[in-house]
């Protein structure tokens, strides 16, 4: 597989073309950003940790029947993925109230939600990724039909029930997470992007210690130690 030109550099990854028009190389960066990139930092080795964590979680999901973009790991920081047209919706799944949900609705941080919430955010940095309703998604043409939104919701809930149980067995609470979906060349909806401590919240089941990017957002420190702990538990 030949790595060709850089086609996109985002906050957490660089995406490269390859000699196969249907495949991309995702390279995980050590950069950390929060609050729509107003806070920036770097943690050596973070990219490699996220690559390993995301690869492992995508493999578990694949075994349970979730279609994903992952083809194979290429190096510590690189993975080969199926090229997709990304649906510009960040699908957020929440089991416990925190972050923007607590801020927006005044829900007590740590409240166990009576049922799992699935929310859609319009993936647009200029607009600060605003929360959107189904009708907003349809008006903006972010998806073709209501059925597509139902499919995204359904897959996101499936991912949650698989990963929630998986992490529970590892002594971690899966508080909330964000996923992205893409459409491949054959029109299939695939889980794309990554699932890592950059895009999830994990709390230790015993102590509620935060083991995710909130350590960077809130300036708690020891970000890499926390990501290493998540990887250790995933592999345990
Ligand atoms: P951001 O764009 O939010 O800063 P990243 O730094 O993670 O995020 O950049 C990776 C970009 O690549 C994201 O915009 C993501 O939607 C996109 N992407 C992820 N997986 C694929 C894929 N399989 N095909 C095409 N684009 C993808
Ligand atoms: N999230 C993400 N990318 C974003 C926004 C949120 O990966 O651009 C993840 C975040 O890590 C958390 C979940 O989605 O696991 C819910 O985030 P929230 O809406 O509470 O946003 P925040 O408090 O980070 O602004």
PDB file of C-alpha atoms and ligand atoms in Angstrom:
ATOM      1  CA  UNK A   1       0.000   0.000   0.000  1.00  0.00           C
ATOM      2  CA  UNK A   2       1.537   3.287  -1.092  1.00  0.00           C
ATOM      3  CA  UNK A   3       0.942   6.386   1.009  1.00  0.00           C
ATOM      4  CA  UNK A   4       0.257   9.350  -1.253  1.00  0.00           C
ATOM      5  CA  UNK A   5      -0.714  13.002  -0.707  1.00  0.00           C
ATOM      6  CA  UNK A   6      -2.164  14.511   2.439  1.00  0.00           C
ATOM      7  CA  UNK A   7      -5.798  15.198   1.656  1.00  0.00           C
ATOM      8  CA  UNK A   8      -6.959  16.569   5.008  1.00  0.00           C
ATOM      9  CA  UNK A   9      -5.423  17.591   8.300  1.00  0.00           C
ATOM     10  CA  UNK A  10      -7.855  17.757  11.194  1.00  0.00           C
ATOM     11  CA  UNK A  11      -7.461  18.398  14.897  1.00  0.00           C
ATOM     12  CA  UNK A  12      -6.647  14.781  15.757  1.00  0.00           C
ATOM     13  CA  UNK A  13      -5.681  13.060  12.535  1.00  0.00           C
ATOM     14  CA  UNK A  14      -4.125  13.478   9.102  1.00  0.00           C
ATOM     15  CA  UNK A  15      -5.834  11.692   6.222  1.00  0.00           C
ATOM     16  CA  UNK A  16      -3.714  10.541   3.275  1.00  0.00           C
ATOM     17  CA  UNK A  17      -4.669   9.222  -0.153  1.00  0.00           C
ATOM     18  CA  UNK A  18      -3.251   5.854  -1.214  1.00  0.00           C
ATOM     19  CA  UNK A  19      -2.653   4.159  -4.560  1.00  0.00           C
ATOM     20  CA  UNK A  20      -6.146   2.654  -4.149  1.00  0.00           C
ATOM     21  CA  UNK A  21      -8.871   5.273  -4.757  1.00  0.00           C
ATOM     22  CA  UNK A  22     -11.149   3.524  -2.246  1.00  0.00           C
ATOM     23  CA  UNK A  23      -8.688   3.480   0.652  1.00  0.00           C
ATOM     24  CA  UNK A  24      -7.219   6.172   2.906  1.00  0.00           C
ATOM     25  CA  UNK A  25      -4.526   6.153   5.552  1.00  0.00           C
ATOM     26  CA  UNK A  26      -5.544   7.774   8.857  1.00  0.00           C
ATOM     27  CA  UNK A  27      -2.563   8.990  10.882  1.00  0.00           C
ATOM     28  CA  UNK A  28      -3.280   9.712  14.540  1.00  0.00           C
ATOM     29  CA  UNK A  29      -1.656  12.897  15.872  1.00  0.00           C
ATOM     30  CA  UNK A  30      -0.353  13.712  19.351  1.00  0.00           C
ATOM     31  CA  UNK A  31      -2.202  17.056  19.337  1.00  0.00           C
ATOM     32  CA  UNK A  32      -5.011  17.665  21.803  1.00  0.00           C
ATOM     33  CA  UNK A  33      -7.678  20.316  21.297  1.00  0.00           C
ATOM     34  CA  UNK A  34     -10.734  21.320  23.282  1.00  0.00           C
ATOM     35  CA  UNK A  35     -13.481  23.952  23.173  1.00  0.00           C
ATOM     36  CA  UNK A  36     -13.463  23.962  19.357  1.00  0.00           C
ATOM     37  CA  UNK A  37      -9.648  24.203  19.286  1.00  0.00           C
ATOM     38  CA  UNK A  38      -9.465  27.302  21.519  1.00  0.00           C
ATOM     39  CA  UNK A  39      -7.395  25.195  23.941  1.00  0.00           C
ATOM     40  CA  UNK A  40      -4.476  23.371  22.355  1.00  0.00           C
ATOM     41  CA  UNK A  41      -1.879  20.958  23.658  1.00  0.00           C
ATOM     42  CA  UNK A  42       0.288  18.002  22.758  1.00  0.00           C
ATOM     43  CA  UNK A  43       1.006  14.719  24.491  1.00  0.00           C
ATOM     44  CA  UNK A  44       3.770  12.533  23.047  1.00  0.00           C
ATOM     45  CA  UNK A  45       2.467   9.057  22.301  1.00  0.00           C
ATOM     46  CA  UNK A  46      -1.240  10.031  22.475  1.00  0.00           C
ATOM     47  CA  UNK A  47      -1.746   9.328  18.756  1.00  0.00           C
ATOM     48  CA  UNK A  48      -0.363   5.814  19.073  1.00  0.00           C
ATOM     49  CA  UNK A  49      -2.560   5.130  22.118  1.00  0.00           C
ATOM     50  CA  UNK A  50      -5.709   6.322  20.319  1.00  0.00           C
ATOM     51  CA  UNK A  51      -4.798   4.245  17.269  1.00  0.00           C
ATOM     52  CA  UNK A  52      -4.489   1.117  19.417  1.00  0.00           C
ATOM     53  CA  UNK A  53      -7.621   1.819  21.463  1.00  0.00           C
ATOM     54  CA  UNK A  54      -9.778   2.662  18.451  1.00  0.00           C
ATOM     55  CA  UNK A  55      -8.524  -0.353  16.475  1.00  0.00           C
ATOM     56  CA  UNK A  56      -9.348  -2.678  19.351  1.00  0.00           C
ATOM     57  CA  UNK A  57     -12.835  -1.212  19.826  1.00  0.00           C
ATOM     58  CA  UNK A  58     -13.590  -1.324  16.093  1.00  0.00           C
ATOM     59  CA  UNK A  59     -12.522  -4.998  16.056  1.00  0.00           C
ATOM     60  CA  UNK A  60     -14.868  -5.804  18.943  1.00  0.00           C
ATOM     61  CA  UNK A  61     -17.714  -3.994  17.188  1.00  0.00           C
ATOM     62  CA  UNK A  62     -16.984  -5.788  13.909  1.00  0.00           C
ATOM     63  CA  UNK A  63     -17.180  -9.156  15.687  1.00  0.00           C
ATOM     64  CA  UNK A  64     -20.649  -8.118  16.903  1.00  0.00           C
ATOM     65  CA  UNK A  65     -21.805  -7.260  13.380  1.00  0.00           C
ATOM     66  CA  UNK A  66     -21.188  -3.499  13.154  1.00  0.00           C
ATOM     67  CA  UNK A  67     -19.845  -2.519   9.712  1.00  0.00           C
ATOM     68  CA  UNK A  68     -16.777  -0.272  10.067  1.00  0.00           C
ATOM     69  CA  UNK A  69     -14.290   1.533   7.825  1.00  0.00           C
ATOM     70  CA  UNK A  70     -11.267  -0.187   9.428  1.00  0.00           C
ATOM     71  CA  UNK A  71      -9.195  -2.360   7.092  1.00  0.00           C
ATOM     72  CA  UNK A  72      -5.952  -2.875   9.027  1.00  0.00           C
ATOM     73  CA  UNK A  73      -3.367  -1.312  11.307  1.00  0.00           C
ATOM     74  CA  UNK A  74      -0.291  -0.173   9.393  1.00  0.00           C
ATOM     75  CA  UNK A  75       1.953   1.198  12.135  1.00  0.00           C
ATOM     76  CA  UNK A  76       1.857   2.623  15.662  1.00  0.00           C
ATOM     77  CA  UNK A  77       0.023   5.704  14.466  1.00  0.00           C
ATOM     78  CA  UNK A  78      -1.464   4.686  11.116  1.00  0.00           C
ATOM     79  CA  UNK A  79      -4.439   2.663  10.000  1.00  0.00           C
ATOM     80  CA  UNK A  80      -5.830   1.803   6.577  1.00  0.00           C
ATOM     81  CA  UNK A  81      -9.519   2.654   6.199  1.00  0.00           C
ATOM     82  CA  UNK A  82     -12.204   2.477   3.541  1.00  0.00           C
ATOM     83  CA  UNK A  83     -12.726   5.920   2.046  1.00  0.00           C
ATOM     84  CA  UNK A  84     -16.201   7.213   2.860  1.00  0.00           C
ATOM     85  CA  UNK A  85     -18.351  10.217   2.304  1.00  0.00           C
ATOM     86  CA  UNK A  86     -18.710  11.324   5.897  1.00  0.00           C
ATOM     87  CA  UNK A  87     -22.253  12.115   7.048  1.00  0.00           C
ATOM     88  CA  UNK A  88     -21.752  15.596   8.561  1.00  0.00           C
ATOM     89  CA  UNK A  89     -23.522  14.650  11.788  1.00  0.00           C
ATOM     90  CA  UNK A  90     -21.727  13.913  15.058  1.00  0.00           C
ATOM     91  CA  UNK A  91     -23.848  11.284  16.767  1.00  0.00           C
ATOM     92  CA  UNK A  92     -23.496  11.598  20.545  1.00  0.00           C
ATOM     93  CA  UNK A  93     -24.697   8.807  22.831  1.00  0.00           C
ATOM     94  CA  UNK A  94     -25.088   9.492  26.556  1.00  0.00           C
ATOM     95  CA  UNK A  95     -25.611   7.181  29.522  1.00  0.00           C
ATOM     96  CA  UNK A  96     -24.694   9.639  32.295  1.00  0.00           C
ATOM     97  CA  UNK A  97     -25.232  13.419  32.353  1.00  0.00           C
ATOM     98  CA  UNK A  98     -22.128  15.598  32.122  1.00  0.00           C
ATOM     99  CA  UNK A  99     -20.425  18.048  29.752  1.00  0.00           C
ATOM    100  CA  UNK A 100     -22.608  20.105  27.449  1.00  0.00           C
ATOM    101  CA  UNK A 101     -25.773  18.205  28.445  1.00  0.00           C
ATOM    102  CA  UNK A 102     -25.426  19.209  32.104  1.00  0.00           C
ATOM    103  CA  UNK A 103     -24.468  22.744  31.114  1.00  0.00           C
ATOM    104  CA  UNK A 104     -27.342  23.215  28.664  1.00  0.00           C
ATOM    105  CA  UNK A 105     -30.147  21.560  30.640  1.00  0.00           C
ATOM    106  CA  UNK A 106     -28.906  21.962  34.203  1.00  0.00           C
ATOM    107  CA  UNK A 107     -28.838  18.190  34.764  1.00  0.00           C
ATOM    108  CA  UNK A 108     -26.699  17.206  37.729  1.00  0.00           C
ATOM    109  CA  UNK A 109     -23.251  16.000  36.657  1.00  0.00           C
ATOM    110  CA  UNK A 110     -23.139  12.231  37.181  1.00  0.00           C
ATOM    111  CA  UNK A 111     -26.909  11.678  37.012  1.00  0.00           C
ATOM    112  CA  UNK A 112     -27.591   8.261  35.494  1.00  0.00           C
ATOM    113  CA  UNK A 113     -30.008   8.967  32.640  1.00  0.00           C
ATOM    114  CA  UNK A 114     -33.314   7.031  32.788  1.00  0.00           C
ATOM    115  CA  UNK A 115     -32.619   5.882  29.242  1.00  0.00           C
ATOM    116  CA  UNK A 116     -29.778   6.265  26.763  1.00  0.00           C
ATOM    117  CA  UNK A 117     -29.925   9.567  24.900  1.00  0.00           C
ATOM    118  CA  UNK A 118     -28.880   9.894  21.274  1.00  0.00           C
ATOM    119  CA  UNK A 119     -28.272  13.412  19.991  1.00  0.00           C
ATOM    120  CA  UNK A 120     -27.251  14.812  16.612  1.00  0.00           C
ATOM    121  CA  UNK A 121     -24.796  17.698  16.201  1.00  0.00           C
ATOM    122  CA  UNK A 122     -24.051  19.370  12.860  1.00  0.00           C
ATOM    123  CA  UNK A 123     -20.344  18.758  12.172  1.00  0.00           C
ATOM    124  CA  UNK A 124     -19.261  22.316  11.393  1.00  0.00           C
ATOM    125  CA  UNK A 125     -16.396  23.973  13.272  1.00  0.00           C
ATOM    126  CA  UNK A 126     -17.366  27.491  12.076  1.00  0.00           C
ATOM    127  CA  UNK A 127     -20.782  27.083  13.705  1.00  0.00           C
ATOM    128  CA  UNK A 128     -19.295  25.331  16.758  1.00  0.00           C
ATOM    129  CA  UNK A 129     -21.022  21.987  16.015  1.00  0.00           C
ATOM    130  CA  UNK A 130     -24.582  23.043  16.972  1.00  0.00           C
ATOM    131  CA  UNK A 131     -27.094  20.482  18.243  1.00  0.00           C
ATOM    132  CA  UNK A 132     -29.715  19.782  15.572  1.00  0.00           C
ATOM    133  CA  UNK A 133     -33.148  18.165  15.393  1.00  0.00           C
ATOM    134  CA  UNK A 134     -34.163  15.537  12.826  1.00  0.00           C
ATOM    135  CA  UNK A 135     -35.953  18.243  10.874  1.00  0.00           C
ATOM    136  CA  UNK A 136     -32.829  20.434  10.825  1.00  0.00           C
ATOM    137  CA  UNK A 137     -30.879  17.467   9.402  1.00  0.00           C
ATOM    138  CA  UNK A 138     -33.490  17.011   6.677  1.00  0.00           C
ATOM    139  CA  UNK A 139     -33.827  20.733   5.871  1.00  0.00           C
ATOM    140  CA  UNK A 140     -30.032  21.004   5.520  1.00  0.00           C
ATOM    141  CA  UNK A 141     -29.858  17.802   3.468  1.00  0.00           C
ATOM    142  CA  UNK A 142     -27.335  16.228   5.870  1.00  0.00           C
ATOM    143  CA  UNK A 143     -29.023  12.876   5.132  1.00  0.00           C
ATOM    144  CA  UNK A 144     -31.401  11.777   2.373  1.00  0.00           C
ATOM    145  CA  UNK A 145     -34.337  10.665   4.474  1.00  0.00           C
ATOM    146  CA  UNK A 146     -35.801  10.190   7.923  1.00  0.00           C
ATOM    147  CA  UNK A 147     -34.993   6.495   7.533  1.00  0.00           C
ATOM    148  CA  UNK A 148     -31.263   7.319   7.393  1.00  0.00           C
ATOM    149  CA  UNK A 149     -31.558   9.157  10.721  1.00  0.00           C
ATOM    150  CA  UNK A 150     -33.309   6.138  12.216  1.00  0.00           C
ATOM    151  CA  UNK A 151     -30.479   3.928  10.926  1.00  0.00           C
ATOM    152  CA  UNK A 152     -27.817   6.183  12.489  1.00  0.00           C
ATOM    153  CA  UNK A 153     -29.720   6.174  15.792  1.00  0.00           C
ATOM    154  CA  UNK A 154     -30.139   2.402  15.685  1.00  0.00           C
ATOM    155  CA  UNK A 155     -26.447   1.666  14.970  1.00  0.00           C
ATOM    156  CA  UNK A 156     -25.349   4.191  17.618  1.00  0.00           C
ATOM    157  CA  UNK A 157     -27.529   2.437  20.223  1.00  0.00           C
ATOM    158  CA  UNK A 158     -26.123  -0.942  19.196  1.00  0.00           C
ATOM    159  CA  UNK A 159     -22.572   0.375  19.544  1.00  0.00           C
ATOM    160  CA  UNK A 160     -23.499   1.695  22.984  1.00  0.00           C
ATOM    161  CA  UNK A 161     -24.957  -1.573  24.216  1.00  0.00           C
ATOM    162  CA  UNK A 162     -21.904  -3.523  23.016  1.00  0.00           C
ATOM    163  CA  UNK A 163     -19.334  -1.084  24.413  1.00  0.00           C
ATOM    164  CA  UNK A 164     -21.196  -0.274  27.635  1.00  0.00           C
ATOM    165  CA  UNK A 165     -21.159  -3.960  28.626  1.00  0.00           C
ATOM    166  CA  UNK A 166     -17.566  -4.381  27.442  1.00  0.00           C
ATOM    167  CA  UNK A 167     -16.316  -1.471  29.567  1.00  0.00           C
ATOM    168  CA  UNK A 168     -18.458  -2.454  32.544  1.00  0.00           C
ATOM    169  CA  UNK A 169     -16.564  -5.751  32.639  1.00  0.00           C
ATOM    170  CA  UNK A 170     -13.316  -3.737  32.680  1.00  0.00           C
ATOM    171  CA  UNK A 171     -14.366  -1.567  35.621  1.00  0.00           C
ATOM    172  CA  UNK A 172     -15.095   1.497  33.496  1.00  0.00           C
ATOM    173  CA  UNK A 173     -18.302   3.487  33.048  1.00  0.00           C
ATOM    174  CA  UNK A 174     -18.927   4.504  29.451  1.00  0.00           C
ATOM    175  CA  UNK A 175     -20.395   7.922  30.257  1.00  0.00           C
ATOM    176  CA  UNK A 176     -20.882   9.251  26.731  1.00  0.00           C
ATOM    177  CA  UNK A 177     -19.239   9.182  23.318  1.00  0.00           C
ATOM    178  CA  UNK A 178     -19.333  10.584  19.797  1.00  0.00           C
ATOM    179  CA  UNK A 179     -19.339   8.564  16.615  1.00  0.00           C
ATOM    180  CA  UNK A 180     -19.263   9.462  12.931  1.00  0.00           C
ATOM    181  CA  UNK A 181     -20.630   7.480  10.023  1.00  0.00           C
ATOM    182  CA  UNK A 182     -19.691   7.413   6.360  1.00  0.00           C
ATOM    183  CA  UNK A 183     -21.104   6.028   3.149  1.00  0.00           C
ATOM    184  CA  UNK A 184     -18.704   3.802   1.190  1.00  0.00           C
ATOM    185  CA  UNK A 185     -18.507   3.399  -2.592  1.00  0.00           C
ATOM    186  CA  UNK A 186     -21.222   0.718  -2.508  1.00  0.00           C
ATOM    187  CA  UNK A 187     -23.635   2.881  -0.513  1.00  0.00           C
ATOM    188  CA  UNK A 188     -23.134   1.044   2.791  1.00  0.00           C
ATOM    189  CA  UNK A 189     -23.285   3.014   6.038  1.00  0.00           C
ATOM    190  CA  UNK A 190     -20.048   2.357   7.943  1.00  0.00           C
ATOM    191  CA  UNK A 191     -18.864   3.380  11.373  1.00  0.00           C
ATOM    192  CA  UNK A 192     -15.956   5.720  10.518  1.00  0.00           C
ATOM    193  CA  UNK A 193     -13.478   8.048  12.231  1.00  0.00           C
ATOM    194  CA  UNK A 194     -12.389   6.784  15.692  1.00  0.00           C
ATOM    195  CA  UNK A 195     -13.596   5.748  19.137  1.00  0.00           C
ATOM    196  CA  UNK A 196     -10.995   6.765  21.710  1.00  0.00           C
ATOM    197  CA  UNK A 197     -10.593   8.718  24.963  1.00  0.00           C
ATOM    198  CA  UNK A 198     -10.569  11.828  22.740  1.00  0.00           C
ATOM    199  CA  UNK A 199     -14.163  11.103  21.703  1.00  0.00           C
ATOM    200  CA  UNK A 200     -15.546   9.226  24.738  1.00  0.00           C
ATOM    201  CA  UNK A 201     -15.844   9.783  28.461  1.00  0.00           C
ATOM    202  CA  UNK A 202     -14.704   6.927  30.703  1.00  0.00           C
ATOM    203  CA  UNK A 203     -15.014   7.035  34.499  1.00  0.00           C
ATOM    204  CA  UNK A 204     -13.475   4.465  36.809  1.00  0.00           C
ATOM    205  CA  UNK A 205     -16.385   2.393  38.164  1.00  0.00           C
ATOM    206  CA  UNK A 206     -15.125   2.537  41.770  1.00  0.00           C
ATOM    207  CA  UNK A 207     -13.759   6.060  42.107  1.00  0.00           C
ATOM    208  CA  UNK A 208     -15.388   7.971  39.197  1.00  0.00           C
ATOM    209  CA  UNK A 209     -11.890   9.139  38.237  1.00  0.00           C
ATOM    210  CA  UNK A 210     -11.969  10.609  34.728  1.00  0.00           C
ATOM    211  CA  UNK A 211      -9.853   8.633  32.271  1.00  0.00           C
ATOM    212  CA  UNK A 212     -10.413  10.616  29.068  1.00  0.00           C
ATOM    213  CA  UNK A 213      -9.929  13.969  27.348  1.00  0.00           C
ATOM    214  CA  UNK A 214     -11.689  15.772  30.219  1.00  0.00           C
ATOM    215  CA  UNK A 215      -8.286  15.516  31.950  1.00  0.00           C
ATOM    216  CA  UNK A 216      -7.023  17.896  29.246  1.00  0.00           C
ATOM    217  CA  UNK A 217     -10.218  19.988  28.973  1.00  0.00           C
ATOM    218  CA  UNK A 218     -10.288  20.575  32.732  1.00  0.00           C
ATOM    219  CA  UNK A 219      -6.497  20.778  33.219  1.00  0.00           C
ATOM    220  CA  UNK A 220      -6.450  17.762  35.568  1.00  0.00           C
ATOM    221  CA  UNK A 221      -3.172  16.502  34.025  1.00  0.00           C
ATOM    222  CA  UNK A 222      -1.713  13.022  33.522  1.00  0.00           C
ATOM    223  CA  UNK A 223      -3.627  12.712  30.256  1.00  0.00           C
ATOM    224  CA  UNK A 224      -1.346  10.055  28.800  1.00  0.00           C
ATOM    225  CA  UNK A 225      -1.375   7.993  31.997  1.00  0.00           C
ATOM    226  CA  UNK A 226      -5.177   7.905  31.793  1.00  0.00           C
ATOM    227  CA  UNK A 227      -5.208   6.874  28.109  1.00  0.00           C
ATOM    228  CA  UNK A 228      -2.648   4.146  28.923  1.00  0.00           C
ATOM    229  CA  UNK A 229      -4.920   2.910  31.694  1.00  0.00           C
ATOM    230  CA  UNK A 230      -7.881   2.715  29.283  1.00  0.00           C
ATOM    231  CA  UNK A 231      -5.768   0.690  26.825  1.00  0.00           C
ATOM    232  CA  UNK A 232      -4.511  -1.573  29.628  1.00  0.00           C
ATOM    233  CA  UNK A 233      -8.085  -2.326  30.712  1.00  0.00           C
ATOM    234  CA  UNK A 234      -9.273  -2.914  27.135  1.00  0.00           C
ATOM    235  CA  UNK A 235      -6.492  -5.456  26.634  1.00  0.00           C
ATOM    236  CA  UNK A 236      -6.871  -7.067  30.080  1.00  0.00           C
TER     237      UNK A 236
HETATM  238  P1  LIG B   1     -11.689  16.957  12.737  1.00  0.00           P
HETATM  239  O1  LIG B   1     -11.982  17.058  11.275  1.00  0.00           O
HETATM  240  O2  LIG B   1     -12.942  17.014  13.549  1.00  0.00           O
HETATM  241  O3  LIG B   1     -10.633  17.882  13.209  1.00  0.00           O
HETATM  242  P2  LIG B   1      -9.862  14.626  12.740  1.00  0.00           P
HETATM  243  O4  LIG B   1      -8.642  15.387  13.042  1.00  0.00           O
HETATM  244  O5  LIG B   1     -10.080  13.344  13.441  1.00  0.00           O
HETATM  245  O6  LIG B   1     -11.208  15.446  13.013  1.00  0.00           O
HETATM  246  O7  LIG B   1      -9.849  14.414  11.173  1.00  0.00           O
HETATM  247  C1  LIG B   1     -10.231  13.263  10.547  1.00  0.00           C
HETATM  248  C2  LIG B   1     -11.247  13.618   9.482  1.00  0.00           C
HETATM  249  O8  LIG B   1     -11.409  12.516   8.595  1.00  0.00           O
HETATM  250  C3  LIG B   1     -12.628  13.900  10.089  1.00  0.00           C
HETATM  251  O9  LIG B   1     -13.176  15.048   9.466  1.00  0.00           O
HETATM  252  C4  LIG B   1     -13.438  12.660   9.766  1.00  0.00           C
HETATM  253  O10 LIG B   1     -14.795  12.969   9.563  1.00  0.00           O
HETATM  254  C5  LIG B   1     -12.784  12.186   8.487  1.00  0.00           C
HETATM  255  N1  LIG B   1     -12.862  10.732   8.288  1.00  0.00           N
HETATM  256  C6  LIG B   1     -12.820   9.764   9.232  1.00  0.00           C
HETATM  257  N2  LIG B   1     -12.918   8.530   8.687  1.00  0.00           N
HETATM  258  C7  LIG B   1     -13.025   8.729   7.342  1.00  0.00           C
HETATM  259  C8  LIG B   1     -13.176   7.851   6.213  1.00  0.00           C
HETATM  260  N3  LIG B   1     -13.236   6.535   6.376  1.00  0.00           N
HETATM  261  N4  LIG B   1     -13.277   8.414   4.980  1.00  0.00           N
HETATM  262  C9  LIG B   1     -13.229   9.754   4.830  1.00  0.00           C
HETATM  263  N5  LIG B   1     -13.083  10.628   5.839  1.00  0.00           N
HETATM  264  C10 LIG B   1     -12.988  10.126   7.083  1.00  0.00           C
HETATM  265  N1  LIG B   2     -17.348  14.862  21.518  1.00  0.00           N
HETATM  266  C1  LIG B   2     -16.416  14.680  20.517  1.00  0.00           C
HETATM  267  N2  LIG B   2     -16.209  15.687  19.621  1.00  0.00           N
HETATM  268  C2  LIG B   2     -16.903  16.857  19.680  1.00  0.00           C
HETATM  269  C3  LIG B   2     -17.848  17.036  20.702  1.00  0.00           C
HETATM  270  C4  LIG B   2     -18.056  16.014  21.613  1.00  0.00           C
HETATM  271  O1  LIG B   2     -15.775  13.632  20.425  1.00  0.00           O
HETATM  272  O2  LIG B   2     -16.679  17.725  18.811  1.00  0.00           O
HETATM  273  C5  LIG B   2     -17.576  13.778  22.493  1.00  0.00           C
HETATM  274  C6  LIG B   2     -17.039  14.111  23.879  1.00  0.00           C
HETATM  275  O3  LIG B   2     -15.723  13.596  24.047  1.00  0.00           O
HETATM  276  C7  LIG B   2     -18.009  13.412  24.788  1.00  0.00           C
HETATM  277  C8  LIG B   2     -19.326  13.419  24.009  1.00  0.00           C
HETATM  278  O4  LIG B   2     -18.976  13.624  22.650  1.00  0.00           O
HETATM  279  O5  LIG B   2     -17.607  12.067  24.990  1.00  0.00           O
HETATM  280  C9  LIG B   2     -20.309  14.470  24.475  1.00  0.00           C
HETATM  281  O6  LIG B   2     -19.653  15.708  24.497  1.00  0.00           O
HETATM  282  P1  LIG B   2     -20.394  17.041  25.020  1.00  0.00           P
HETATM  283  O7  LIG B   2     -21.538  17.339  24.123  1.00  0.00           O
HETATM  284  O8  LIG B   2     -20.690  16.904  26.477  1.00  0.00           O
HETATM  285  O9  LIG B   2     -19.362  18.162  24.720  1.00  0.00           O
HETATM  286  P2  LIG B   2     -18.257  18.920  25.538  1.00  0.00           P
HETATM  287  O10 LIG B   2     -18.627  18.928  26.979  1.00  0.00           O
HETATM  288  O11 LIG B   2     -17.029  18.147  25.223  1.00  0.00           O
HETATM  289  O12 LIG B   2     -18.284  20.273  24.901  1.00  0.00           O
END
